[in-house]
Short mmCIF file of N, CA and C in Angstrom, two decimals:
data_model
loop_
_atom_site.label_atom_id
_atom_site.label_comp_id
_atom_site.label_asym_id
_atom_site.label_seq_id
_atom_site.Cartn_x
_atom_site.Cartn_y
_atom_site.Cartn_z
N MET A 1315 -171.23 -184.50 81.34
CA MET A 1315 -169.82 -184.76 81.07
C MET A 1315 -169.02 -184.51 82.41
N LEU A 1316 -168.15 -185.39 82.62
CA LEU A 1316 -167.29 -185.32 83.80
C LEU A 1316 -168.00 -185.02 85.10
N THR A 1317 -169.04 -185.84 85.35
CA THR A 1317 -169.91 -185.63 86.50
C THR A 1317 -169.54 -186.50 87.74
N ASN A 1318 -168.26 -186.89 87.70
CA ASN A 1318 -167.73 -187.78 88.78
C ASN A 1318 -168.52 -189.06 88.85
N PRO A 1319 -168.78 -189.76 87.71
CA PRO A 1319 -169.62 -190.93 87.77
C PRO A 1319 -169.04 -192.05 88.76
N ASP A 1320 -167.71 -192.08 88.91
CA ASP A 1320 -167.11 -193.05 89.79
C ASP A 1320 -166.75 -192.57 91.17
N GLY A 1321 -167.15 -191.23 91.43
CA GLY A 1321 -166.79 -190.65 92.65
C GLY A 1321 -165.33 -190.06 92.77
N GLU A 1322 -164.60 -190.20 91.68
CA GLU A 1322 -163.24 -189.68 91.67
C GLU A 1322 -163.30 -188.17 91.33
N PRO A 1323 -162.31 -187.46 91.85
CA PRO A 1323 -162.31 -185.98 91.71
C PRO A 1323 -162.03 -185.70 90.21
N ARG A 1324 -162.56 -184.68 89.71
CA ARG A 1324 -162.40 -184.20 88.35
C ARG A 1324 -161.72 -182.74 88.35
N PRO A 1325 -160.96 -182.44 87.40
CA PRO A 1325 -160.25 -181.16 87.41
C PRO A 1325 -161.22 -179.97 87.18
N PHE A 1326 -160.72 -178.79 87.50
CA PHE A 1326 -161.52 -177.59 87.34
C PHE A 1326 -161.60 -177.24 85.86
N LEU A 1327 -160.55 -177.58 85.05
CA LEU A 1327 -160.48 -177.31 83.71
C LEU A 1327 -160.06 -178.52 82.88
N THR A 1328 -160.76 -178.92 81.90
CA THR A 1328 -160.41 -180.11 81.08
C THR A 1328 -160.31 -179.78 79.60
N PRO A 1329 -159.18 -179.96 78.87
CA PRO A 1329 -159.13 -179.82 77.50
C PRO A 1329 -160.06 -180.68 76.82
N SER A 1330 -160.79 -180.20 75.90
CA SER A 1330 -161.81 -181.04 75.12
C SER A 1330 -161.44 -180.92 73.65
N LEU A 1331 -161.30 -182.12 73.01
CA LEU A 1331 -160.96 -182.13 71.64
C LEU A 1331 -162.19 -182.59 70.78
N MET A 1332 -162.56 -181.66 69.92
CA MET A 1332 -163.68 -182.01 68.90
C MET A 1332 -163.15 -182.43 67.56
N PHE A 1333 -163.33 -183.61 67.21
CA PHE A 1333 -162.78 -184.21 65.95
C PHE A 1333 -163.93 -183.95 64.84
N GLY A 1334 -163.53 -183.06 63.87
CA GLY A 1334 -164.43 -182.73 62.83
C GLY A 1334 -163.58 -182.48 61.55
N GLY A 1335 -164.20 -182.14 60.44
CA GLY A 1335 -163.47 -181.83 59.30
C GLY A 1335 -162.65 -183.01 58.86
N GLN A 1336 -161.37 -182.76 58.60
CA GLN A 1336 -160.48 -183.95 58.09
C GLN A 1336 -160.26 -184.93 59.28
N ALA A 1337 -160.48 -184.61 60.46
CA ALA A 1337 -160.23 -185.52 61.58
C ALA A 1337 -161.50 -186.24 62.02
N GLN A 1338 -162.61 -185.96 61.29
CA GLN A 1338 -163.89 -186.58 61.61
C GLN A 1338 -163.77 -188.10 61.88
N ASN A 1339 -164.43 -188.62 62.97
CA ASN A 1339 -164.50 -189.92 63.27
C ASN A 1339 -163.25 -190.64 63.68
N ARG A 1340 -162.31 -189.78 64.19
CA ARG A 1340 -160.99 -190.29 64.59
C ARG A 1340 -160.76 -190.08 66.06
N ALA A 1341 -161.75 -189.76 66.83
CA ALA A 1341 -161.61 -189.40 68.31
C ALA A 1341 -161.11 -190.67 69.07
N HIS A 1342 -161.74 -191.81 68.78
CA HIS A 1342 -161.24 -193.04 69.44
C HIS A 1342 -159.82 -193.43 69.13
N GLU A 1343 -159.60 -193.30 67.82
CA GLU A 1343 -158.26 -193.67 67.40
C GLU A 1343 -157.22 -192.73 68.06
N ALA A 1344 -157.53 -191.47 68.12
CA ALA A 1344 -156.62 -190.48 68.73
C ALA A 1344 -156.46 -190.73 70.19
N ALA A 1345 -157.50 -190.97 70.87
CA ALA A 1345 -157.43 -191.21 72.35
C ALA A 1345 -156.54 -192.41 72.66
N ASN A 1346 -156.74 -193.56 71.84
CA ASN A 1346 -156.05 -194.74 72.01
C ASN A 1346 -154.51 -194.41 71.71
N TYR A 1347 -154.24 -193.58 70.64
CA TYR A 1347 -152.89 -193.30 70.30
C TYR A 1347 -152.25 -192.52 71.43
N TYR A 1348 -152.83 -191.53 71.94
CA TYR A 1348 -152.31 -190.70 72.99
C TYR A 1348 -152.07 -191.60 74.34
N ILE A 1349 -152.99 -192.43 74.58
CA ILE A 1349 -152.89 -193.25 75.80
C ILE A 1349 -151.65 -194.23 75.62
N ALA A 1350 -151.46 -194.63 74.50
CA ALA A 1350 -150.25 -195.58 74.22
C ALA A 1350 -148.96 -194.71 74.21
N THR A 1351 -149.07 -193.50 73.84
CA THR A 1351 -147.85 -192.61 73.78
C THR A 1351 -147.37 -192.05 75.17
N PHE A 1352 -148.25 -191.68 76.02
CA PHE A 1352 -147.96 -191.09 77.24
C PHE A 1352 -148.03 -192.16 78.37
N ASN A 1353 -147.09 -192.11 79.29
CA ASN A 1353 -147.09 -192.99 80.46
C ASN A 1353 -148.25 -192.69 81.41
N ASP A 1354 -148.58 -193.61 82.29
CA ASP A 1354 -149.69 -193.41 83.27
C ASP A 1354 -150.86 -192.80 82.65
N SER A 1355 -151.42 -193.47 81.70
CA SER A 1355 -152.58 -192.84 80.96
C SER A 1355 -153.62 -194.05 80.85
N ALA A 1356 -154.85 -193.52 80.72
CA ALA A 1356 -155.96 -194.61 80.62
C ALA A 1356 -157.24 -193.95 80.14
N LEU A 1357 -158.00 -194.84 79.44
CA LEU A 1357 -159.33 -194.47 79.01
C LEU A 1357 -160.35 -194.43 80.19
N GLY A 1358 -161.10 -193.40 80.29
CA GLY A 1358 -162.07 -193.32 81.32
C GLY A 1358 -163.38 -193.92 80.78
N HIS A 1359 -164.23 -192.96 80.24
CA HIS A 1359 -165.56 -193.44 79.77
C HIS A 1359 -165.61 -193.13 78.21
N LEU A 1360 -166.35 -193.98 77.58
CA LEU A 1360 -166.56 -193.95 76.10
C LEU A 1360 -168.08 -194.21 75.81
N VAL A 1361 -168.64 -193.16 75.21
CA VAL A 1361 -170.11 -193.28 74.89
C VAL A 1361 -170.16 -193.11 73.32
N PRO A 1362 -170.47 -194.19 72.61
CA PRO A 1362 -170.52 -194.09 71.16
C PRO A 1362 -171.88 -193.63 70.68
N TYR A 1363 -171.85 -193.07 69.51
CA TYR A 1363 -173.10 -192.72 68.78
C TYR A 1363 -173.81 -194.05 68.41
N GLY A 1364 -175.03 -194.17 68.69
CA GLY A 1364 -175.82 -195.46 68.37
C GLY A 1364 -176.11 -195.48 66.86
N ASP A 1365 -176.46 -194.35 66.25
CA ASP A 1365 -176.78 -194.29 64.92
C ASP A 1365 -175.93 -193.16 64.25
N GLN A 1366 -175.93 -193.12 62.94
CA GLN A 1366 -175.26 -192.06 62.15
C GLN A 1366 -175.98 -190.74 62.66
N THR A 1367 -175.07 -189.77 63.06
CA THR A 1367 -175.57 -188.45 63.46
C THR A 1367 -174.83 -187.42 62.66
N GLY A 1368 -175.32 -186.82 61.62
CA GLY A 1368 -174.62 -185.96 60.75
C GLY A 1368 -173.44 -186.80 60.23
N PRO A 1369 -172.24 -186.24 60.27
CA PRO A 1369 -170.99 -186.88 59.77
C PRO A 1369 -170.55 -187.94 60.73
N ALA A 1370 -170.99 -187.98 61.96
CA ALA A 1370 -170.54 -189.02 62.95
C ALA A 1370 -171.15 -190.36 62.64
N THR A 1371 -170.30 -191.28 62.31
CA THR A 1371 -170.82 -192.63 61.98
C THR A 1371 -171.31 -193.40 63.26
N ALA A 1372 -172.23 -194.29 63.13
CA ALA A 1372 -172.56 -195.18 64.24
C ALA A 1372 -171.32 -195.81 64.80
N GLY A 1373 -171.19 -195.72 66.10
CA GLY A 1373 -170.05 -196.31 66.72
C GLY A 1373 -168.79 -195.31 66.97
N SER A 1374 -168.91 -194.17 66.26
CA SER A 1374 -167.91 -193.21 66.60
C SER A 1374 -168.20 -192.54 67.99
N VAL A 1375 -167.32 -191.66 68.38
CA VAL A 1375 -167.33 -191.17 69.75
C VAL A 1375 -168.31 -189.98 69.95
N MET A 1376 -169.43 -190.18 70.75
CA MET A 1376 -170.22 -189.10 71.10
C MET A 1376 -169.62 -188.35 72.33
N TYR A 1377 -169.02 -189.07 73.20
CA TYR A 1377 -168.23 -188.51 74.30
C TYR A 1377 -167.30 -189.52 74.89
N SER A 1378 -166.10 -189.07 75.19
CA SER A 1378 -165.13 -189.91 75.92
C SER A 1378 -164.23 -189.05 76.84
N ASP A 1379 -163.67 -189.70 77.74
CA ASP A 1379 -162.64 -188.94 78.59
C ASP A 1379 -161.52 -189.90 78.83
N PHE A 1380 -160.33 -189.39 79.07
CA PHE A 1380 -159.14 -190.15 79.24
C PHE A 1380 -158.20 -189.31 80.05
N THR A 1381 -157.19 -189.96 80.60
CA THR A 1381 -156.06 -189.24 81.27
C THR A 1381 -154.73 -189.57 80.55
N LEU A 1382 -153.94 -188.54 80.54
CA LEU A 1382 -152.58 -188.62 80.02
C LEU A 1382 -151.63 -188.15 81.15
N GLU A 1383 -150.91 -189.03 81.82
CA GLU A 1383 -149.99 -188.69 82.80
C GLU A 1383 -150.79 -187.99 83.94
N GLY A 1384 -152.08 -188.39 84.21
CA GLY A 1384 -152.76 -187.85 85.26
C GLY A 1384 -153.67 -186.64 84.92
N GLN A 1385 -153.50 -186.04 83.74
CA GLN A 1385 -154.28 -184.94 83.20
C GLN A 1385 -155.49 -185.47 82.48
N TRP A 1386 -156.72 -184.97 82.85
CA TRP A 1386 -157.89 -185.32 82.17
C TRP A 1386 -158.07 -184.61 80.86
N PHE A 1387 -158.58 -185.29 79.84
CA PHE A 1387 -158.98 -184.79 78.58
C PHE A 1387 -160.38 -185.41 78.29
N SER A 1388 -161.11 -184.71 77.39
CA SER A 1388 -162.30 -185.33 76.82
C SER A 1388 -162.13 -185.17 75.28
N ALA A 1389 -162.84 -185.99 74.61
CA ALA A 1389 -162.81 -186.02 73.06
C ALA A 1389 -164.14 -186.50 72.53
N MET A 1390 -164.55 -186.13 71.43
CA MET A 1390 -165.72 -186.46 70.73
C MET A 1390 -165.59 -186.19 69.27
N ASP A 1391 -166.41 -186.90 68.47
CA ASP A 1391 -166.48 -186.64 66.98
C ASP A 1391 -167.73 -185.73 66.85
N SER A 1392 -167.58 -184.80 65.97
CA SER A 1392 -168.60 -183.82 65.79
C SER A 1392 -169.87 -184.48 65.11
N GLY A 1393 -171.03 -184.06 65.67
CA GLY A 1393 -172.28 -184.56 65.09
C GLY A 1393 -172.86 -183.61 64.09
N VAL A 1394 -172.21 -182.60 63.75
CA VAL A 1394 -172.60 -181.67 62.69
C VAL A 1394 -171.49 -181.48 61.67
N GLU A 1395 -171.81 -181.24 60.42
CA GLU A 1395 -170.93 -180.98 59.39
C GLU A 1395 -170.07 -179.67 59.79
N GLN A 1396 -168.75 -179.75 59.56
CA GLN A 1396 -167.90 -178.63 59.73
C GLN A 1396 -166.69 -178.82 58.76
N ASP A 1397 -166.33 -177.70 58.19
CA ASP A 1397 -165.14 -177.79 57.18
C ASP A 1397 -163.85 -177.45 57.85
N PHE A 1398 -163.81 -177.52 59.16
CA PHE A 1398 -162.61 -177.21 59.89
C PHE A 1398 -162.25 -178.27 60.93
N SER A 1399 -161.02 -178.23 61.37
CA SER A 1399 -160.78 -179.15 62.53
C SER A 1399 -159.81 -178.39 63.45
N PHE A 1400 -158.74 -178.93 63.88
CA PHE A 1400 -157.77 -178.33 64.75
C PHE A 1400 -156.95 -177.25 64.01
N THR A 1401 -156.48 -176.26 64.79
CA THR A 1401 -155.51 -175.26 64.23
C THR A 1401 -154.40 -175.18 65.24
N PRO A 1402 -153.25 -174.57 64.79
CA PRO A 1402 -152.14 -174.26 65.70
C PRO A 1402 -152.53 -173.16 66.73
N GLY A 1403 -153.70 -172.58 66.54
CA GLY A 1403 -154.16 -171.50 67.48
C GLY A 1403 -154.29 -172.06 68.88
N VAL A 1404 -154.46 -173.34 69.11
CA VAL A 1404 -154.44 -173.96 70.41
C VAL A 1404 -153.45 -175.12 70.36
N SER A 1405 -152.60 -175.16 71.29
CA SER A 1405 -151.68 -176.38 71.39
C SER A 1405 -151.63 -176.93 72.84
N LEU A 1406 -151.19 -178.09 72.94
CA LEU A 1406 -151.05 -178.72 74.15
C LEU A 1406 -149.50 -178.76 74.45
N MET A 1407 -149.16 -178.19 75.66
CA MET A 1407 -147.76 -178.16 76.07
C MET A 1407 -147.45 -179.41 77.01
N VAL A 1408 -146.32 -179.95 76.66
CA VAL A 1408 -145.77 -181.04 77.44
C VAL A 1408 -144.39 -180.62 78.02
N ASN A 1409 -144.28 -180.63 79.30
CA ASN A 1409 -143.03 -180.28 80.03
C ASN A 1409 -142.31 -181.60 80.23
N CYS A 1410 -141.17 -181.81 79.49
CA CYS A 1410 -140.46 -183.06 79.51
C CYS A 1410 -139.22 -182.94 80.48
N LYS A 1411 -139.07 -184.07 81.22
CA LYS A 1411 -137.98 -184.13 82.17
C LYS A 1411 -136.55 -184.09 81.67
N ASP A 1412 -136.37 -184.63 80.41
CA ASP A 1412 -135.09 -184.66 79.85
C ASP A 1412 -135.09 -184.77 78.31
N GLN A 1413 -133.92 -184.75 77.66
CA GLN A 1413 -133.86 -184.93 76.23
C GLN A 1413 -134.44 -186.21 75.75
N GLU A 1414 -134.24 -187.30 76.45
CA GLU A 1414 -134.83 -188.53 76.04
C GLU A 1414 -136.24 -188.46 75.83
N GLU A 1415 -137.00 -187.87 76.80
CA GLU A 1415 -138.47 -187.69 76.75
C GLU A 1415 -138.80 -186.84 75.64
N ILE A 1416 -138.12 -185.76 75.40
CA ILE A 1416 -138.43 -184.81 74.27
C ILE A 1416 -138.24 -185.60 73.01
N ASP A 1417 -137.21 -186.35 72.86
CA ASP A 1417 -137.07 -187.17 71.62
C ASP A 1417 -138.16 -188.17 71.35
N ARG A 1418 -138.54 -188.91 72.42
CA ARG A 1418 -139.52 -189.88 72.35
C ARG A 1418 -140.94 -189.35 71.88
N LEU A 1419 -141.31 -188.30 72.58
CA LEU A 1419 -142.62 -187.65 72.30
C LEU A 1419 -142.58 -186.98 70.91
N TRP A 1420 -141.50 -186.35 70.58
CA TRP A 1420 -141.34 -185.72 69.29
C TRP A 1420 -141.54 -186.79 68.19
N GLU A 1421 -140.83 -187.88 68.33
CA GLU A 1421 -140.96 -188.99 67.34
C GLU A 1421 -142.41 -189.48 67.17
N ALA A 1422 -143.10 -189.51 68.29
CA ALA A 1422 -144.48 -189.99 68.31
C ALA A 1422 -145.49 -188.95 67.78
N LEU A 1423 -145.26 -187.69 68.07
CA LEU A 1423 -146.27 -186.62 67.80
C LEU A 1423 -146.01 -185.77 66.55
N SER A 1424 -144.84 -185.62 66.10
CA SER A 1424 -144.57 -184.82 65.01
C SER A 1424 -144.65 -185.53 63.70
N VAL A 1425 -145.68 -185.21 62.88
CA VAL A 1425 -145.85 -185.86 61.55
C VAL A 1425 -146.02 -184.83 60.46
N VAL A 1426 -146.02 -183.53 60.78
CA VAL A 1426 -146.19 -182.45 59.82
C VAL A 1426 -145.03 -181.63 59.83
N PRO A 1427 -143.93 -181.91 59.09
CA PRO A 1427 -142.65 -181.13 59.11
C PRO A 1427 -142.93 -179.60 58.95
N GLY A 1428 -143.85 -179.19 58.16
CA GLY A 1428 -144.13 -177.78 57.98
C GLY A 1428 -144.57 -177.05 59.19
N ALA A 1429 -145.08 -177.82 60.21
CA ALA A 1429 -145.54 -177.26 61.42
C ALA A 1429 -144.57 -177.21 62.51
N GLU A 1430 -143.36 -177.69 62.21
CA GLU A 1430 -142.31 -177.77 63.29
C GLU A 1430 -141.53 -176.49 63.40
N GLN A 1431 -141.43 -175.92 64.57
CA GLN A 1431 -140.67 -174.68 64.85
C GLN A 1431 -140.55 -174.50 66.33
N CYS A 1432 -139.43 -174.34 66.85
CA CYS A 1432 -139.17 -173.94 68.28
C CYS A 1432 -139.90 -174.83 69.25
N GLY A 1433 -140.03 -176.16 68.98
CA GLY A 1433 -140.63 -177.07 69.92
C GLY A 1433 -142.05 -177.36 69.67
N TRP A 1434 -142.67 -176.62 68.61
CA TRP A 1434 -144.00 -176.86 68.24
C TRP A 1434 -144.04 -177.94 67.19
N CYS A 1435 -145.05 -178.84 67.24
CA CYS A 1435 -145.25 -179.87 66.18
C CYS A 1435 -146.75 -180.15 66.09
N MET A 1436 -147.10 -180.90 65.08
CA MET A 1436 -148.49 -181.29 64.79
C MET A 1436 -148.55 -182.85 64.59
N ASP A 1437 -149.55 -183.42 65.16
CA ASP A 1437 -149.65 -184.91 65.03
C ASP A 1437 -150.56 -185.27 63.80
N GLN A 1438 -150.74 -186.63 63.64
CA GLN A 1438 -151.52 -187.06 62.50
C GLN A 1438 -152.92 -186.75 62.56
N PHE A 1439 -153.53 -186.22 63.72
CA PHE A 1439 -154.88 -185.84 63.83
C PHE A 1439 -155.09 -184.40 63.61
N GLY A 1440 -153.99 -183.73 63.52
CA GLY A 1440 -154.05 -182.18 63.34
C GLY A 1440 -153.92 -181.42 64.66
N VAL A 1441 -153.70 -182.13 65.80
CA VAL A 1441 -153.57 -181.42 67.11
C VAL A 1441 -152.13 -180.91 67.19
N SER A 1442 -151.94 -179.67 67.62
CA SER A 1442 -150.66 -179.01 67.80
C SER A 1442 -150.17 -179.26 69.17
N TRP A 1443 -148.88 -179.52 69.33
CA TRP A 1443 -148.19 -179.72 70.60
C TRP A 1443 -147.00 -178.84 70.75
N GLN A 1444 -146.64 -178.56 71.98
CA GLN A 1444 -145.36 -177.94 72.37
C GLN A 1444 -144.62 -178.88 73.23
N ILE A 1445 -143.49 -179.43 72.71
CA ILE A 1445 -142.68 -180.40 73.40
C ILE A 1445 -141.54 -179.66 73.96
N ALA A 1446 -141.44 -179.40 75.22
CA ALA A 1446 -140.47 -178.47 75.82
C ALA A 1446 -139.81 -179.11 77.04
N PRO A 1447 -138.59 -178.69 77.36
CA PRO A 1447 -138.02 -179.09 78.60
C PRO A 1447 -138.83 -178.42 79.80
N ALA A 1448 -138.84 -179.16 80.89
CA ALA A 1448 -139.62 -178.72 82.07
C ALA A 1448 -138.97 -177.42 82.59
N ASP A 1449 -137.62 -177.29 82.47
CA ASP A 1449 -136.91 -176.14 82.99
C ASP A 1449 -136.65 -175.10 81.89
N MET A 1450 -137.52 -174.98 80.90
CA MET A 1450 -137.40 -174.05 79.80
C MET A 1450 -137.14 -172.56 80.30
N ASP A 1451 -137.77 -172.19 81.34
CA ASP A 1451 -137.57 -170.75 81.81
C ASP A 1451 -136.13 -170.63 82.17
N GLU A 1452 -135.49 -171.61 82.83
CA GLU A 1452 -134.04 -171.44 83.19
C GLU A 1452 -133.16 -171.54 81.95
N LEU A 1453 -133.44 -172.50 81.08
CA LEU A 1453 -132.66 -172.55 79.85
C LEU A 1453 -132.73 -171.24 79.03
N MET A 1454 -133.82 -170.63 78.97
CA MET A 1454 -133.93 -169.34 78.16
C MET A 1454 -133.13 -168.14 78.80
N LYS A 1455 -132.63 -168.37 79.99
CA LYS A 1455 -131.83 -167.36 80.62
C LYS A 1455 -130.40 -167.41 80.16
N GLN A 1456 -129.95 -168.53 79.53
CA GLN A 1456 -128.59 -168.68 78.97
C GLN A 1456 -128.37 -167.66 77.98
N PRO A 1457 -127.17 -167.05 77.90
CA PRO A 1457 -126.91 -166.05 76.74
C PRO A 1457 -127.10 -166.72 75.42
N GLY A 1458 -127.79 -166.08 74.59
CA GLY A 1458 -127.98 -166.60 73.12
C GLY A 1458 -129.02 -167.70 73.07
N ALA A 1459 -129.66 -168.15 74.14
CA ALA A 1459 -130.54 -169.24 73.99
C ALA A 1459 -131.72 -168.99 73.15
N PHE A 1460 -132.34 -167.88 73.16
CA PHE A 1460 -133.43 -167.45 72.30
C PHE A 1460 -133.15 -167.57 70.87
N GLU A 1461 -131.95 -167.06 70.50
CA GLU A 1461 -131.54 -167.04 69.15
C GLU A 1461 -131.30 -168.49 68.62
N ARG A 1462 -130.76 -169.31 69.52
CA ARG A 1462 -130.45 -170.70 69.11
C ARG A 1462 -131.73 -171.48 69.01
N MET A 1463 -132.71 -171.14 69.85
CA MET A 1463 -134.06 -171.78 69.73
C MET A 1463 -134.74 -171.46 68.49
N LEU A 1464 -134.60 -170.25 68.04
CA LEU A 1464 -135.28 -169.96 66.72
C LEU A 1464 -134.80 -170.74 65.56
N GLU A 1465 -133.59 -171.32 65.62
CA GLU A 1465 -133.02 -172.15 64.60
C GLU A 1465 -133.44 -173.61 64.70
N MET A 1466 -134.10 -173.95 65.82
CA MET A 1466 -134.45 -175.35 66.08
C MET A 1466 -135.91 -175.64 65.61
N LYS A 1467 -136.14 -176.92 65.33
CA LYS A 1467 -137.43 -177.44 65.21
C LYS A 1467 -137.70 -178.13 66.47
N LYS A 1468 -137.21 -179.41 66.67
CA LYS A 1468 -137.34 -180.08 67.98
C LYS A 1468 -136.26 -179.39 68.90
N LEU A 1469 -136.67 -179.09 70.12
CA LEU A 1469 -135.82 -178.47 71.11
C LEU A 1469 -134.68 -179.43 71.57
N ASP A 1470 -133.47 -178.83 71.56
CA ASP A 1470 -132.28 -179.64 72.08
C ASP A 1470 -131.76 -178.91 73.25
N ILE A 1471 -131.85 -179.58 74.40
CA ILE A 1471 -131.43 -178.95 75.64
C ILE A 1471 -129.95 -178.58 75.64
N ALA A 1472 -129.09 -179.35 75.15
CA ALA A 1472 -127.67 -179.00 75.12
C ALA A 1472 -127.49 -177.83 74.21
N GLY A 1473 -128.19 -177.75 73.10
CA GLY A 1473 -128.16 -176.69 72.16
C GLY A 1473 -128.58 -175.34 72.76
N LEU A 1474 -129.62 -175.42 73.61
CA LEU A 1474 -130.16 -174.23 74.21
C LEU A 1474 -129.16 -173.70 75.25
N ARG A 1475 -128.37 -174.63 75.86
CA ARG A 1475 -127.38 -174.20 76.86
C ARG A 1475 -126.15 -173.65 76.21
N GLY A 1476 -126.06 -173.93 74.80
CA GLY A 1476 -124.89 -173.39 74.07
C GLY A 1476 -123.68 -174.39 74.19
N SER A 1477 -123.93 -175.72 74.61
CA SER A 1477 -122.92 -176.59 74.76
C SER A 1477 -122.90 -177.69 73.70
#
């Protein structure tokens, strides 16, 4: 995995998404969705299962990699039965340049209203995301910003500033 097959540099650390449980056999769908959602994104390699392997159907993803805005990820469908999938114990953080980007990504990635709080959301595959302003550290220095954030689901930059 990630052995520089095309001679291009690979990162030291790569988030890897294992699709099992309720998300079983959705790795390819998810990768395509993420690539369509984020700018400057592309599929790298895709290796399908040739035959049914446990719960992984023939043609589902044995291994794939892709980039989202230049960040490498890998994804695969589990080849063994498991009764779990993703949890909010791990989330992917996106540092957004402005409110427009926050709004666009929130619209695309938030589909579980019960998982929304303080900029956290969950997508249709069960992956948790943190959609935050790139200057969150500065915004949180504003008087009362933390208290205002606790009342928010999707983060509102003007609201964090108190304006």
